[in-house]
mmCIF file of C-alpha atoms in Angstrom:
data_model
loop_
_atom_site.group_PDB
_atom_site.id
_atom_site.type_symbol
_atom_site.label_atom_id
_atom_site.label_comp_id
_atom_site.label_asym_id
_atom_site.label_seq_id
_atom_site.Cartn_x
_atom_site.Cartn_y
_atom_site.Cartn_z
ATOM 1 C CA MET A 1 131.059 81.348 97.206
ATOM 2 C CA LEU A 2 130.015 85.016 97.288
ATOM 3 C CA LEU A 3 129.830 85.028 101.090
ATOM 4 C CA LYS A 4 133.458 83.884 101.213
ATOM 5 C CA LEU A 5 134.417 86.991 99.219
ATOM 6 C CA PHE A 6 131.960 89.256 101.043
ATOM 7 C CA PRO A 7 131.421 87.866 104.579
ATOM 8 C CA TYR A 8 130.005 91.220 105.728
ATOM 9 C CA LEU A 9 127.005 90.610 103.437
ATOM 10 C CA SER A 10 125.742 87.691 105.550
ATOM 11 C CA ALA A 11 122.745 89.754 106.765
ATOM 12 C CA LEU A 12 121.633 90.139 103.135
ATOM 13 C CA LEU A 13 119.970 87.810 100.686
ATOM 14 C CA ILE A 14 121.774 88.067 97.335
ATOM 15 C CA GLU A 15 118.983 87.778 94.774
ATOM 16 C CA GLU A 16 120.949 88.393 91.587
ATOM 17 C CA VAL A 17 124.518 88.909 90.410
ATOM 18 C CA GLU A 18 125.036 90.923 87.228
ATOM 19 C CA TRP A 19 128.460 90.816 85.583
ATOM 20 C CA ARG A 20 129.262 93.925 83.543
ATOM 21 C CA PRO A 21 132.520 94.638 81.674
ATOM 22 C CA ASP A 22 133.758 96.997 84.400
ATOM 23 C CA GLN A 23 131.819 95.988 87.513
ATOM 24 C CA VAL A 24 129.831 93.383 89.404
ATOM 25 C CA VAL A 25 126.358 94.379 90.622
ATOM 26 C CA LEU A 26 124.909 92.454 93.575
ATOM 27 C CA ARG A 27 121.132 92.897 93.928
ATOM 28 C CA THR A 28 120.260 92.254 97.548
ATOM 29 C CA ARG A 29 117.696 92.655 100.298
ATOM 30 C CA VAL A 30 117.839 92.364 104.073
ATOM 31 C CA ARG A 31 117.086 88.926 105.551
ATOM 32 C CA ALA A 32 115.600 90.212 108.834
ATOM 33 C CA ALA A 33 111.846 90.763 108.970
ATOM 34 C CA THR A 34 112.150 93.739 111.330
ATOM 35 C CA GLY A 35 114.146 96.932 111.603
ATOM 36 C CA SER A 36 115.438 98.725 114.687
ATOM 37 C CA CYS A 37 114.647 102.369 115.362
ATOM 38 C CA ARG A 38 117.173 104.684 116.997
ATOM 39 C CA CYS A 39 115.078 104.451 120.191
ATOM 40 C CA GLY A 40 115.921 100.731 120.303
ATOM 41 C CA GLN A 41 112.408 99.490 119.512
ATOM 42 C CA SER A 42 111.940 97.002 116.644
ATOM 43 C CA SER A 43 109.169 97.254 114.090
ATOM 44 C CA ALA A 44 107.814 94.926 111.413
ATOM 45 C CA ARG A 45 105.397 97.515 109.972
ATOM 46 C CA VAL A 46 106.839 98.297 106.533
ATOM 47 C CA HIS A 47 105.994 101.813 105.337
ATOM 48 C CA GLY A 48 107.735 101.570 101.948
ATOM 49 C CA ARG A 49 110.803 100.459 100.023
ATOM 50 C CA TYR A 50 113.475 102.060 97.877
ATOM 51 C CA ALA A 51 116.712 101.054 96.165
ATOM 52 C CA ARG A 52 120.067 102.106 97.568
ATOM 53 C CA ARG A 53 123.405 101.728 95.763
ATOM 54 C CA LEU A 54 126.552 101.134 97.807
ATOM 55 C CA ARG A 55 130.071 101.058 96.373
ATOM 56 C CA ASP A 56 132.411 98.401 97.718
ATOM 57 C CA VAL A 57 136.079 97.474 97.291
ATOM 58 C CA ALA A 58 137.028 96.136 93.865
ATOM 59 C CA VAL A 59 137.397 92.390 93.355
ATOM 60 C CA GLY A 60 139.551 91.020 90.557
ATOM 61 C CA GLY A 61 139.856 94.453 88.968
ATOM 62 C CA LEU A 62 136.076 94.919 88.836
ATOM 63 C CA GLY A 63 134.204 97.562 90.781
ATOM 64 C CA VAL A 64 131.551 96.197 93.118
ATOM 65 C CA VAL A 65 128.127 97.800 93.506
ATOM 66 C CA ILE A 66 125.641 96.535 96.079
ATOM 67 C CA GLU A 67 122.065 97.387 95.123
ATOM 68 C CA LEU A 68 120.153 97.069 98.369
ATOM 69 C CA CYS A 69 116.364 97.049 98.617
ATOM 70 C CA VAL A 70 115.904 99.181 101.735
ATOM 71 C CA ARG A 71 112.724 99.217 103.802
ATOM 72 C CA ARG A 72 111.271 102.144 105.700
ATOM 73 C CA PHE A 73 109.391 101.122 108.821
ATOM 74 C CA ARG A 74 106.659 102.777 110.876
ATOM 75 C CA ARG A 75 107.563 103.194 114.509
ATOM 76 C CA GLU A 76 105.796 101.061 117.104
ATOM 77 C CA ASN A 77 106.927 103.077 120.135
ATOM 78 C CA PRO A 78 104.526 106.007 120.698
ATOM 79 C CA ALA A 79 107.146 107.764 122.856
ATOM 80 C CA CYS A 80 109.630 107.877 119.941
ATOM 81 C CA THR A 81 109.828 111.088 117.898
ATOM 82 C CA ALA A 82 110.515 109.251 114.617
ATOM 83 C CA VAL A 83 107.374 108.510 112.610
ATOM 84 C CA THR A 84 109.248 106.322 110.125
ATOM 85 C CA PHE A 85 112.807 105.069 110.013
ATOM 86 C CA THR A 86 115.061 103.207 107.609
ATOM 87 C CA GLY A 87 116.381 99.816 108.612
ATOM 88 C CA GLN A 88 120.208 99.821 108.671
ATOM 89 C CA VAL A 89 122.466 96.804 108.147
ATOM 90 C CA LEU A 90 124.979 96.649 111.001
ATOM 91 C CA GLY A 91 128.537 96.898 109.678
ATOM 92 C CA LEU A 92 127.418 97.736 106.140
ATOM 93 C CA THR A 93 125.188 100.800 106.006
ATOM 94 C CA THR A 94 125.097 104.134 107.762
ATOM 95 C CA PRO A 95 122.608 106.915 107.039
ATOM 96 C CA HIS A 96 123.282 108.783 103.765
ATOM 97 C CA SER A 97 126.588 106.985 103.068
ATOM 98 C CA ARG A 98 127.324 105.379 99.694
ATOM 99 C CA PRO A 99 130.671 103.641 100.226
ATOM 100 C CA THR A 100 130.727 100.562 102.443
ATOM 101 C CA PRO A 101 132.787 100.847 105.647
ATOM 102 C CA LEU A 102 135.486 98.665 104.042
ATOM 103 C CA LEU A 103 135.807 100.935 100.984
ATOM 104 C CA ARG A 104 135.746 104.035 103.211
ATOM 105 C CA GLU A 105 138.633 102.596 105.262
ATOM 106 C CA VAL A 106 140.694 101.836 102.138
ATOM 107 C CA LEU A 107 140.112 105.329 100.696
ATOM 108 C CA THR A 108 140.974 106.976 104.023
ATOM 109 C CA ARG A 109 144.232 105.060 104.299
ATOM 110 C CA ILE A 110 145.211 105.953 100.729
ATOM 111 C CA GLY A 111 144.300 109.614 101.230
ATOM 112 C CA SER A 112 146.150 109.973 104.521
ATOM 113 C CA ALA A 113 149.496 108.536 103.381
ATOM 114 C CA PRO A 114 152.395 110.986 103.822
ATOM 115 C CA ALA A 115 153.635 112.610 100.618
ATOM 116 C CA GLY A 116 156.201 110.509 98.787
ATOM 117 C CA GLN A 117 155.283 107.295 100.598
ATOM 118 C CA GLU A 118 153.311 104.433 99.159
ATOM 119 C CA PRO A 119 150.008 104.128 101.026
ATOM 120 C CA ASP A 120 149.145 100.978 102.923
ATOM 121 C CA TRP A 121 145.793 100.493 101.210
ATOM 122 C CA ARG A 122 145.018 97.061 102.620
ATOM 123 C CA PRO A 123 142.089 97.126 105.038
ATOM 124 C CA ARG A 124 142.964 96.320 108.650
ATOM 125 C CA SER A 125 140.381 93.550 108.714
ATOM 126 C CA ALA A 126 141.993 91.711 105.772
ATOM 127 C CA SER A 127 144.345 88.866 106.556
ATOM 128 C CA PRO A 128 147.968 89.131 105.298
#
């Protein structure tokens, strides 16, 4: 059911859903056992973990927060300059960003509407 509402979360394992009066919190972790460094090399050597909170588009009037357990990996490629790197989720996370790409698109479209015109806030990827 949740993956029908959030198909871009398919790379994540949703471990818990917490319903609050004003928001839904999805506690998740990445399904893949490895992460990819910017040099293109994969690594399974986990250096550590931390929690990351992403804001997503509202559903049913409730804000959506994705709490993602992020892993830092040790590099396996001795030629790479990165000692550790954070595994990113393609299409969902980018370094240091808190809104999801979908929420960022909606906010950009609202903010760039000409004065006096109603913004087209629907994401381009949504079906009519």
